[in-house]
Coordinates of C-alpha atoms and ligand atoms in Angstrom, one line a residue:
X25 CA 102.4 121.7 81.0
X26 CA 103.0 122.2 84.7
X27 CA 100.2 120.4 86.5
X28 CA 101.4 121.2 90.2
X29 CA 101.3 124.5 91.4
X30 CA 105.0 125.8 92.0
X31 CA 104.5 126.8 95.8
X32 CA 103.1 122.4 96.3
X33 CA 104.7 121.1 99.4
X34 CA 106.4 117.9 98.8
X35 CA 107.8 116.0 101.3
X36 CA 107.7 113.3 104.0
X37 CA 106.0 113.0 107.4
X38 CA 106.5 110.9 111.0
X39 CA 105.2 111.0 114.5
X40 CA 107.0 111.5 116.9
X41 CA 105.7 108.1 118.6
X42 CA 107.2 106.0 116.0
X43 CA 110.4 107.9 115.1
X44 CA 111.5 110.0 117.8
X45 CA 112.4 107.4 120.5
X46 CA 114.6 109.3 123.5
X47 CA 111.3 108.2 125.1
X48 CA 113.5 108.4 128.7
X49 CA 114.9 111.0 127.8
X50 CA 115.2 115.2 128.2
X51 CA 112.6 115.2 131.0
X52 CA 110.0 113.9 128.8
X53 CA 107.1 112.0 131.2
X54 CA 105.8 108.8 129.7
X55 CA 103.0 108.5 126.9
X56 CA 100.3 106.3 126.6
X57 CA 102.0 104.6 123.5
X58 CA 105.8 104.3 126.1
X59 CA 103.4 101.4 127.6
X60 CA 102.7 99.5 124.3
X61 CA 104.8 96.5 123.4
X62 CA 106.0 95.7 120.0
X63 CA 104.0 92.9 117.7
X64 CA 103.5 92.0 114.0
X65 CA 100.8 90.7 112.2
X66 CA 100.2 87.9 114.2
X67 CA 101.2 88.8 117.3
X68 CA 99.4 91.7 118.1
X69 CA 100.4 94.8 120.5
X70 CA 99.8 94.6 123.9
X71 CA 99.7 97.3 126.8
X72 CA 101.6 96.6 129.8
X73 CA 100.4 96.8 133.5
X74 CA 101.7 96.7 137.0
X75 CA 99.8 96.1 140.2
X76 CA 101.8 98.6 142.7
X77 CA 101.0 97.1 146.0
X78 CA 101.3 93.4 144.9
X79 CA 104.3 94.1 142.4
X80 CA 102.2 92.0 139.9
X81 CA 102.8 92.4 136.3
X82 CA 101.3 91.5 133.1
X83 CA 99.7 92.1 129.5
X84 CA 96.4 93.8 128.2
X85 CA 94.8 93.3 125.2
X86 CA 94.4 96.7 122.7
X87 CA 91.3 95.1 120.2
X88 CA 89.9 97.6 118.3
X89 CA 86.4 98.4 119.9
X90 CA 86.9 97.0 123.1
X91 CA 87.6 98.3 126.4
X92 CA 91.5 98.7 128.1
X93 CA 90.4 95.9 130.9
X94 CA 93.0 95.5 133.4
X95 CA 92.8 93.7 136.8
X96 CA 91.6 95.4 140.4
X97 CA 94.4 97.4 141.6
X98 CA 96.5 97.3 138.1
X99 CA 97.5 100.0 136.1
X100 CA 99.3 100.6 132.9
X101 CA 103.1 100.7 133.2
X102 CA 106.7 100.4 131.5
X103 CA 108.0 96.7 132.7
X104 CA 111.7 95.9 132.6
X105 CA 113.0 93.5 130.6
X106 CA 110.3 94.2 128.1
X107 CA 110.9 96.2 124.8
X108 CA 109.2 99.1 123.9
X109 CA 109.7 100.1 120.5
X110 CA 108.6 104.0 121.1
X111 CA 111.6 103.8 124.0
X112 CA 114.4 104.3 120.7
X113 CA 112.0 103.7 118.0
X114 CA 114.7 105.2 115.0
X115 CA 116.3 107.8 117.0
X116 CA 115.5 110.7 115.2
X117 CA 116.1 112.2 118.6
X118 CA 119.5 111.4 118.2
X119 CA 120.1 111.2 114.3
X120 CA 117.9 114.8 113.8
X121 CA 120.5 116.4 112.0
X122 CA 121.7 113.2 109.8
X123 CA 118.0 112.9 108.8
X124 CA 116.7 115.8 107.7
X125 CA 120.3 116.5 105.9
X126 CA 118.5 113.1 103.7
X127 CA 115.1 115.5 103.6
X128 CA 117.0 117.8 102.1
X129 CA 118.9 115.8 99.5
X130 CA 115.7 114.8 98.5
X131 CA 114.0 118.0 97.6
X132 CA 112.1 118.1 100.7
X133 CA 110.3 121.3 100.8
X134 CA 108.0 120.2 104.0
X135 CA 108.9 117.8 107.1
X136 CA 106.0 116.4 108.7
X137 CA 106.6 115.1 112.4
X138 CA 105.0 115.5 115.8
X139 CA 106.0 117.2 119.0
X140 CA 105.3 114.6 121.8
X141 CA 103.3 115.8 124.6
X142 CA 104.9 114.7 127.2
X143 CA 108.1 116.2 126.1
X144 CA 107.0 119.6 126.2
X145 CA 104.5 118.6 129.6
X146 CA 105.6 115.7 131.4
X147 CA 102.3 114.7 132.8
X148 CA 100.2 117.3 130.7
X149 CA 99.2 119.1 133.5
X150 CA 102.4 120.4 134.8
X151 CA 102.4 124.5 135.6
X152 CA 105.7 125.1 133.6
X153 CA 106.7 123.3 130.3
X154 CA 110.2 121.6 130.4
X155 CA 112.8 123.8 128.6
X156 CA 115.1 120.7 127.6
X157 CA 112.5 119.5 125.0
X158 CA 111.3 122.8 123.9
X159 CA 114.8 123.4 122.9
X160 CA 114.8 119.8 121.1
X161 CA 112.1 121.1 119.0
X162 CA 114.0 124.3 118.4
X163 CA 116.8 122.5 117.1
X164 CA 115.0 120.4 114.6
X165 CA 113.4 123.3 113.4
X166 CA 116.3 125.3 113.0
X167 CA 117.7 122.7 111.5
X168 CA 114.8 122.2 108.8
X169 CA 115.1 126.2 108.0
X170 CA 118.4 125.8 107.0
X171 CA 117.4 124.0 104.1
X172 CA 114.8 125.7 104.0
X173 CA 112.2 122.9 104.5
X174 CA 108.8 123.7 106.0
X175 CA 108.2 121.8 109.4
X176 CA 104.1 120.4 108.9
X177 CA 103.6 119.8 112.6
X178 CA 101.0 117.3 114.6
X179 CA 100.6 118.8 118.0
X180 CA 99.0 114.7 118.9
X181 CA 100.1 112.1 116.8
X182 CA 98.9 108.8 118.9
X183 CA 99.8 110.1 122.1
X184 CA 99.0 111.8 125.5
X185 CA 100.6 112.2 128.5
X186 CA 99.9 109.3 130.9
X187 CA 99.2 110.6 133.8
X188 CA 96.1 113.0 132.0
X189 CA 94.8 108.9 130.9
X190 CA 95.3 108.0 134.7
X191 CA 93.7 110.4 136.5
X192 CA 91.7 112.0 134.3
X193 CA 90.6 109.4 131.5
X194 CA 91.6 111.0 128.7
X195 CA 89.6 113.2 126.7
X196 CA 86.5 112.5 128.2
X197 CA 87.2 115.2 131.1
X198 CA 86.7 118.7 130.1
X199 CA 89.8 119.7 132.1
X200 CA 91.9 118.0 129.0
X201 CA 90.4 121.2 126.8
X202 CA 92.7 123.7 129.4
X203 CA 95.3 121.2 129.4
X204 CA 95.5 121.3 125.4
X205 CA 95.2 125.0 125.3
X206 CA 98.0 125.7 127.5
X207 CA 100.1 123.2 125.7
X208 CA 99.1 125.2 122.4
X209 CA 100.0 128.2 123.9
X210 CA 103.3 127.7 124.5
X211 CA 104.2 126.0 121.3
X212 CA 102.5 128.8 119.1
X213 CA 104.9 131.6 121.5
X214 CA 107.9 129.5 121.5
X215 CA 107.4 128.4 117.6
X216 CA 106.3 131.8 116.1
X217 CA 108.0 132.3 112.6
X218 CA 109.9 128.7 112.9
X219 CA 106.3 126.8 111.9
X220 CA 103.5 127.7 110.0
X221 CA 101.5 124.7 109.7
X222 CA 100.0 122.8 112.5
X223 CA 97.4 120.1 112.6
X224 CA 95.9 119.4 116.3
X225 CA 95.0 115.8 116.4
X226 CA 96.1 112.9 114.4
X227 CA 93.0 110.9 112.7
X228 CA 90.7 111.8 115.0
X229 CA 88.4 109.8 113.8
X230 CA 90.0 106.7 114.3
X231 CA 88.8 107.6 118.1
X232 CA 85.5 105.4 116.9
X233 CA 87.7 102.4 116.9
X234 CA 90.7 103.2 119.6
X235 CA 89.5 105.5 122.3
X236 CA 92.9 104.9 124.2
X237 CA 95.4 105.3 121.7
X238 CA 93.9 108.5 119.9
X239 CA 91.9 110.2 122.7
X240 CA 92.9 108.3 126.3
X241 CA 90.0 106.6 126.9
X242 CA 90.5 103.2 128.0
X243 CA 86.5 102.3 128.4
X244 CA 84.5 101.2 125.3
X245 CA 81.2 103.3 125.0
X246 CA 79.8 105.6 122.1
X247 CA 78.9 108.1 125.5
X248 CA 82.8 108.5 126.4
X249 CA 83.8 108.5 122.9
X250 CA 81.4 111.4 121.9
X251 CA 82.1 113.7 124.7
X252 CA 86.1 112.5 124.1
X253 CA 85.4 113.8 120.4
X254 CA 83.2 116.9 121.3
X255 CA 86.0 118.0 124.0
X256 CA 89.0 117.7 121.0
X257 CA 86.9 120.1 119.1
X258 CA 86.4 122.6 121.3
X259 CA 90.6 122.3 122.4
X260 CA 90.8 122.5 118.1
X261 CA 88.8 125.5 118.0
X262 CA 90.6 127.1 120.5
X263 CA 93.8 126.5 119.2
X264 CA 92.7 128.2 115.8
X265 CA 91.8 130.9 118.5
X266 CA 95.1 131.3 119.8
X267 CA 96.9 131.2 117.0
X268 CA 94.7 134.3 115.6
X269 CA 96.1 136.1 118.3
X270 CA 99.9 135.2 118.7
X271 CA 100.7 135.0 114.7
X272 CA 97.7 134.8 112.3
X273 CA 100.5 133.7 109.7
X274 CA 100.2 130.2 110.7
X275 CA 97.5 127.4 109.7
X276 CA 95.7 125.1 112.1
X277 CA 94.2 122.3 110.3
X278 CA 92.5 119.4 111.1
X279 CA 93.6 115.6 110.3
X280 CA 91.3 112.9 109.5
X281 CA 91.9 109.3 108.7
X282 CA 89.5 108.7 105.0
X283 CA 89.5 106.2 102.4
X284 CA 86.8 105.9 99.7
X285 CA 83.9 103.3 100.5
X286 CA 82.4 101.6 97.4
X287 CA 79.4 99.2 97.7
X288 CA 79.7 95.7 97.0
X289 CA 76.9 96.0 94.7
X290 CA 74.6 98.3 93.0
X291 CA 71.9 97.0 95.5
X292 CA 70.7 101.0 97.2
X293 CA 71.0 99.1 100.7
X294 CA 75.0 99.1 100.1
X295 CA 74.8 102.3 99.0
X296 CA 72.9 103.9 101.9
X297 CA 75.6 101.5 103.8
X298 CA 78.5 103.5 102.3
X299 CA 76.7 106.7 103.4
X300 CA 76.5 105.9 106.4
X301 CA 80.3 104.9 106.7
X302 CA 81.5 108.3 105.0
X303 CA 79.7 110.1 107.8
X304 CA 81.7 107.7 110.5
X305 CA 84.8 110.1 108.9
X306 CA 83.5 113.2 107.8
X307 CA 81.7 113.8 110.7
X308 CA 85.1 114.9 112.4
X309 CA 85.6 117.3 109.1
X310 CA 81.9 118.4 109.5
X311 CA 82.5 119.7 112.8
X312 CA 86.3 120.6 112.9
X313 CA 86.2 122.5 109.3
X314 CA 82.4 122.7 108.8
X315 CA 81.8 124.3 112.1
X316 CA 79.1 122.8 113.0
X317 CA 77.5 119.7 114.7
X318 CA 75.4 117.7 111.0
X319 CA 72.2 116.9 111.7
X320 CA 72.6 113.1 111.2
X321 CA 74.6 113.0 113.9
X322 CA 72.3 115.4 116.4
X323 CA 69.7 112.7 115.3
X324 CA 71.8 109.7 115.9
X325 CA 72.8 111.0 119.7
X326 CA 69.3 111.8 120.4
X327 CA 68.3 107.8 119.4
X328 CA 71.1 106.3 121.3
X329 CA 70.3 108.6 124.3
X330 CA 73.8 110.1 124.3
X331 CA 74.0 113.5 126.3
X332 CA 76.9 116.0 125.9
X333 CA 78.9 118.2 128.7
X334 CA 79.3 121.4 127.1
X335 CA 80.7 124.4 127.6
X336 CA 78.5 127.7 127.2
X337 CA 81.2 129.2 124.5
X338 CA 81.5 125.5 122.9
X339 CA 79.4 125.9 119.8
X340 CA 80.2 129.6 119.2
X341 CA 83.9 128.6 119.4
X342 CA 83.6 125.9 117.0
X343 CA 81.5 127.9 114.6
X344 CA 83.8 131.0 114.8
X345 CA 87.2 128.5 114.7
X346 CA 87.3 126.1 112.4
X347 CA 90.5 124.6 110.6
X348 CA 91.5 126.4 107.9
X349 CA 93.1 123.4 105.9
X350 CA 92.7 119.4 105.8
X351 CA 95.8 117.2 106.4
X352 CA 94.2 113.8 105.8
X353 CA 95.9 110.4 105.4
X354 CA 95.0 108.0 103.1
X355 CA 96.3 104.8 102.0
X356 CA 93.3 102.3 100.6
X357 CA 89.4 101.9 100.0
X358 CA 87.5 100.0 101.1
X359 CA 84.3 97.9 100.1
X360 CA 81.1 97.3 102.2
X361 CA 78.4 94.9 101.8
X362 CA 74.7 95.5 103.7
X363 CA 74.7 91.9 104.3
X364 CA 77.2 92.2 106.8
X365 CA 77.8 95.8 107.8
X366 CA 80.3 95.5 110.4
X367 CA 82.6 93.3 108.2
X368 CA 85.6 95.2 107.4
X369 CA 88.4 94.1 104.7
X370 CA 85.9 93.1 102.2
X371 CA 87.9 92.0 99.3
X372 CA 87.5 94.5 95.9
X373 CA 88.2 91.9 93.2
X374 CA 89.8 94.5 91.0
X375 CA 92.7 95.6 93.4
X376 CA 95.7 94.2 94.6
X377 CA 96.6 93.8 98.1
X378 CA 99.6 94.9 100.1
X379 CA 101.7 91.9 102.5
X380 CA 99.3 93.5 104.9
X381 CA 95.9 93.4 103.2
X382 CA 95.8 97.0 102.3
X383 CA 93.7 97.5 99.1
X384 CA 95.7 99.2 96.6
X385 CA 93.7 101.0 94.9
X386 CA 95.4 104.1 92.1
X387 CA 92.7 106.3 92.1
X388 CA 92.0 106.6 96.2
X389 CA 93.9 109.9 96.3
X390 CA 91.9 111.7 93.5
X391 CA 88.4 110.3 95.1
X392 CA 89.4 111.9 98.3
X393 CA 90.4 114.7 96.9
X394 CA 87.6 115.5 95.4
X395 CA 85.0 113.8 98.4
X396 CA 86.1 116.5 100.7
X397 CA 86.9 119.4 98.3
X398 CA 83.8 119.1 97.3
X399 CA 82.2 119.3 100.8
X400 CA 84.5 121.9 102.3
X401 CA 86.3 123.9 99.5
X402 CA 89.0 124.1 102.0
X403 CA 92.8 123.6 100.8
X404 CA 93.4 120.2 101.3
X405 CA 96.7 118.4 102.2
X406 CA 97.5 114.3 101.8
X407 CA 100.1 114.6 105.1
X408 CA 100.0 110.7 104.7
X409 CA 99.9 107.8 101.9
X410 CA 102.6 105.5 101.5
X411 CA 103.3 101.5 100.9
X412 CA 104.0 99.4 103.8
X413 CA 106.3 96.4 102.8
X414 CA 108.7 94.0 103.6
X415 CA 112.2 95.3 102.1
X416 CA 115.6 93.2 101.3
X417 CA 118.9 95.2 102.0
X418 CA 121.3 93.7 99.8
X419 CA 125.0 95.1 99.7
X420 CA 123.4 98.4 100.8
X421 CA 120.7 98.5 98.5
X422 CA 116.8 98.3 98.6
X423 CA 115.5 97.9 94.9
X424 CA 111.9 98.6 96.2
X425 CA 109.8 99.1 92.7
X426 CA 106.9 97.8 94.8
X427 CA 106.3 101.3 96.9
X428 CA 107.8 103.0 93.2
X429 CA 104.7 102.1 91.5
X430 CA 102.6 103.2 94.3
X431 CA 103.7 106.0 94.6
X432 CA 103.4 106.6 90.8
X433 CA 99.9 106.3 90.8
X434 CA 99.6 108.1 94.1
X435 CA 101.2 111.1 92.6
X436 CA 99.4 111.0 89.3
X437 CA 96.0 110.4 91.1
X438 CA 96.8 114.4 93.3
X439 CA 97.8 115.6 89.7
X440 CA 94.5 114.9 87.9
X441 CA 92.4 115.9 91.2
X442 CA 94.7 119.0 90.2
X443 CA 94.7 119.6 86.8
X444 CA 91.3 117.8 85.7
X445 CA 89.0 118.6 88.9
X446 CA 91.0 122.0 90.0
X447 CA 91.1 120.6 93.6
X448 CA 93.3 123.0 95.6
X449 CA 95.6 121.1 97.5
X450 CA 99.0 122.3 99.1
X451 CA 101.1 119.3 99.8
X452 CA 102.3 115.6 99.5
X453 CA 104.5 114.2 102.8
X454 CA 104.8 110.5 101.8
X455 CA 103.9 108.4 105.1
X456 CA 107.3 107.1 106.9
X457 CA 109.6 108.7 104.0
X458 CA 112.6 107.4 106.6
X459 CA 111.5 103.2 108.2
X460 CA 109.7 103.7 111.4
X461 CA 108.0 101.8 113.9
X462 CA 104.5 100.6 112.4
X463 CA 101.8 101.9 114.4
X464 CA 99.5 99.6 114.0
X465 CA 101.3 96.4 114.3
X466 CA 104.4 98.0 116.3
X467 CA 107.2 96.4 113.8
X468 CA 109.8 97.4 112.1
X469 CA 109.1 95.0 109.5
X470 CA 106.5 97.0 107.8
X471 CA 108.7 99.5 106.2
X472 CA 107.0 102.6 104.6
X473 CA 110.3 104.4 104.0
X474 CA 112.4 105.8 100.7
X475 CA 115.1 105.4 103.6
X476 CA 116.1 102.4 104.8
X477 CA 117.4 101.8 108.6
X478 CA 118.6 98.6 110.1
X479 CA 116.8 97.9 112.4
X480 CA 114.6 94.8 113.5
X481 CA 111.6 93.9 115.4
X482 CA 112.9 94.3 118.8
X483 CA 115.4 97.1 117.8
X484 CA 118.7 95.4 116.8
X485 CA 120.9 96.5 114.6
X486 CA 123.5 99.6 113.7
X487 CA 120.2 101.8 113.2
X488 CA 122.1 103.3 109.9
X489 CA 120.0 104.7 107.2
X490 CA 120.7 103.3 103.2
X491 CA 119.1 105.3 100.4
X492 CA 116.2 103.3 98.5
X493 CA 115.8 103.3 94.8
X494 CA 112.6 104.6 95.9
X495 CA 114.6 108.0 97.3
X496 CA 116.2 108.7 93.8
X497 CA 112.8 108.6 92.1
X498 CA 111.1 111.1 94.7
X499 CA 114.4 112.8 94.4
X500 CA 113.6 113.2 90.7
X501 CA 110.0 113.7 90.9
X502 CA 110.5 116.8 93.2
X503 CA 113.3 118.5 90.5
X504 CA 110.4 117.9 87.9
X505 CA 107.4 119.3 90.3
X506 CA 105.9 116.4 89.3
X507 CA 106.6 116.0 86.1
X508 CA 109.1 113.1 85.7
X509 CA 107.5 109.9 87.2
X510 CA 110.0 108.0 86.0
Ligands
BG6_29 C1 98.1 106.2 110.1 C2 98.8 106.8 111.2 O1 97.0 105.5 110.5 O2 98.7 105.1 109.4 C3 100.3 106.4 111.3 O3 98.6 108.1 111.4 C4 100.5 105.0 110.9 O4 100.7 106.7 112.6 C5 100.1 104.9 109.4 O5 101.8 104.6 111.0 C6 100.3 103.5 108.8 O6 99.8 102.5 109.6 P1 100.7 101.3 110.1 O7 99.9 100.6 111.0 O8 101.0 100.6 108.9 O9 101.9 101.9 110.8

């Protein structure tokens, strides 16, 4: 019995922040991630800053939650001597063709990656786009087309130009929305009939927790971040818009960041608890997809006296304009207790944990699945879920069974949301099919990949890519559809 539907997108996804590197290069203008140092689990990432009239430099703290504080007269810059792992990350801007040639050997039928911003629109508000990385892009995608792979692409994946977080702050000003628009517009003329899929912004929700790296806010309040949030989904709705009108062909979805929440215990305060923490994510799909602005949230505003800018066309936009698909990572649940509800990384006693403290949990992908299907019957797509782990290369070869057995259970939880729930969903790109830059931590050590490149922590090494026993058994699992898991 074939449980995957013969058109299901297999495949691998990136960003360009973590895999693209050429960060100096082509004319592109910095990003807000070219000022982030490397880091690790210990050490965490760090922003860099300069004061320009003193010459003073130093380091700013990133905490989830916090504000970007820098001192009077600082403001956030590339240092030398420092290393920036988004500055070469793997080279994919130099390796394009080497890499996707791997995609292809694989079975690849769809390529997830992100154009970068400020390759396209050095500051983001430039009047002209630069033609040297528009014609970047065009090489990578006719490069994917000649294998026939479908390019899945993230229009913000973790990064903005830094000028529009300078003087504008972020999101938070409305002038982002024409900014966004523009920037849509000329990728959906220039890309007509090379890309289909598009997804606007990467895990938007994750804005709750890091204003400045998913939305460029550097201050810390639940004012900026809703009016950040509310002006993305008008710049979504109106990219859904344009696309209508230059090639209705292609699909505009939205990506969200989710992971199941169970309770601690059957006590209905952890219960009400977990509701409460679903709506923290599907609020961004309740708006984006849904088309509308819930009531819990409408409530919430109006209790913590938070007043939205809006646009007279806003809500009709976002109503007529919603994504037609969800791309949506996931990679672990999570468990809350009402005893302490801001405690994250509660242990589940009957999961293992990655070397990170990821839960692993089998069955996260079909829960999802089903979570949002249910609330949006909307074609859904997992655009990320992967294993991040420490690998050994030995005489050219990484025997990761590890991310094998993940992956296992990752594909058989998408085939009984298929086959036993009837979930529609279009796709699978495993998170960092090739090693990239970790996002979170900013190392190399945290290796998602079923490719392995040498590379280290501060970006040593030849940068050549080694197949993982982990690329044979995708390799196979995409011959089968699905059906040999090895
Ligand atoms: C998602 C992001 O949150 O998780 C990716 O969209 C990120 O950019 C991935 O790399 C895995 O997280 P990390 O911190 O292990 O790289």
């Amino acid at each position: 019995m074939t449980l995957f539907p013969t058109d299901f997108l297999w495949g691998g996804a990136t960003a360009a922040n973590q895999y693209e590197g050429g960060a100096l290069e082509g004319g592109k203008g910095l990003s807000i991630c070219d000022v982030l140092t490397g880091g690790s689990l210990t050490k965490k990432r760090k922003l860099t800053w300069k004061n320009p009239q003193s010459g003073e430099t130093g380091y700013a703290d990133l905490a989830p939650r916090k504000p970007l504080v820098l001192p009077e007269g600082a403001v956030p810059a590339v240092l030398e001597n420092e290393y920036y792992p988004s500055h070469k990350a793997v080279d994919f801007y130099h390796h394009y063709k080497e890499d996707i040639a791997l995609a292809a050997e694989m079975g690849f039928k769809a390529f997830r990656m992100s154009v970068n911003w400020a390759r396209i629109f050095p500051n983001g508000d430039d009047a002209m786009p630069n033609e040297e990385g528009l014609q970047f892009y065009d090489d990578v995608f006719d490069e994917l087309k000649k294998y026939n792979i479908e390019p899945l692409v993230t229009m913000s994946h973790y990064e903005i130009p830094l000028n529009l977080v300078l003087n504008y702050g972020g999101w938070k000003n409305r002038k982002l929305i024409d900014f966004f628009e523009n920037y849509a517009r000329v990728l959906f003329t220039r890309y007509k009939g090379k890309v289909k899929y598009w997804l606007t912004f990467n895990e938007i929700d994750n804005i709750k927790g890091y204003p400045l790296i998913c939305a460029g806010v550097p201050e810390y309040s639940e004012q900026a971040i809703a009016q950040a949030a509310h002006n993305m989904f008008v710049a979504s709705a109106k990219a859904v818009k344009l696309k209508n009108e230059i090639d209705p062909d292609m699909m505009v979805g939205q990506m969200l960041a989710y992971m199941p929440i169970y309770p601690i215990s059957c006590n209905p305060k952890d219960q009400l608890l977990v509701l409460e923490k679903e709506r923290d994510a599907l609020f961004f799909s309740d708006v984006q997809v849904g088309g509308y602005y819930p009531n819990y949230k409408l409530k919430e505003y109006e209790r913590k006296g938070i007043t939205l800018e809006t646009g007279k066309d806003d809500f009709y936009l976002l109503r007529e304009y919603p994504c037609e698909f969800i791309g949506f990572s996931c990679y672990k649940s999570m468990v809350v207790s009402s005893e302490d509800p801001e405690k994250r990384n509660l242990k589940n006693p009957y999961l293992k944990e990655s070397e990170w403290g990821w839960a692993i949990d089998p069955d996260c992908l079909r829960l999802t699945l089903n979570t949002l299907y249910d609330r949006y019957h909307k074609p859904l797509w997992i655009v990320e879920n992967g294993l991040g782990a420490e690998d050994q290369l030995v005489d050219g070869k990484v025997h990761d069974s590890y991310r094998i057995s993940y992956l296992r259970d990752s594909v058989k939880s998408i085939s009984d949301a298929i086959h036993l729930d009837g979930v529609e969903v279009m796709g699978l790109t495993v998170w960092g099919w090739i090693d990239i830059v970790s996002a979170g931590t900013g190392e190399m050590k945290k290796r998602y990949g079923l490719v392995y490149v040498d590379l280290d922590d501060e970006g040593h090494g030849t940068c050549k890519r080694y197949r993982k026993d982990s690329f044979y058994w995708y390799q196979n699992v995409i011959l089968s559809n699905g059906e040999n898991l090895g």
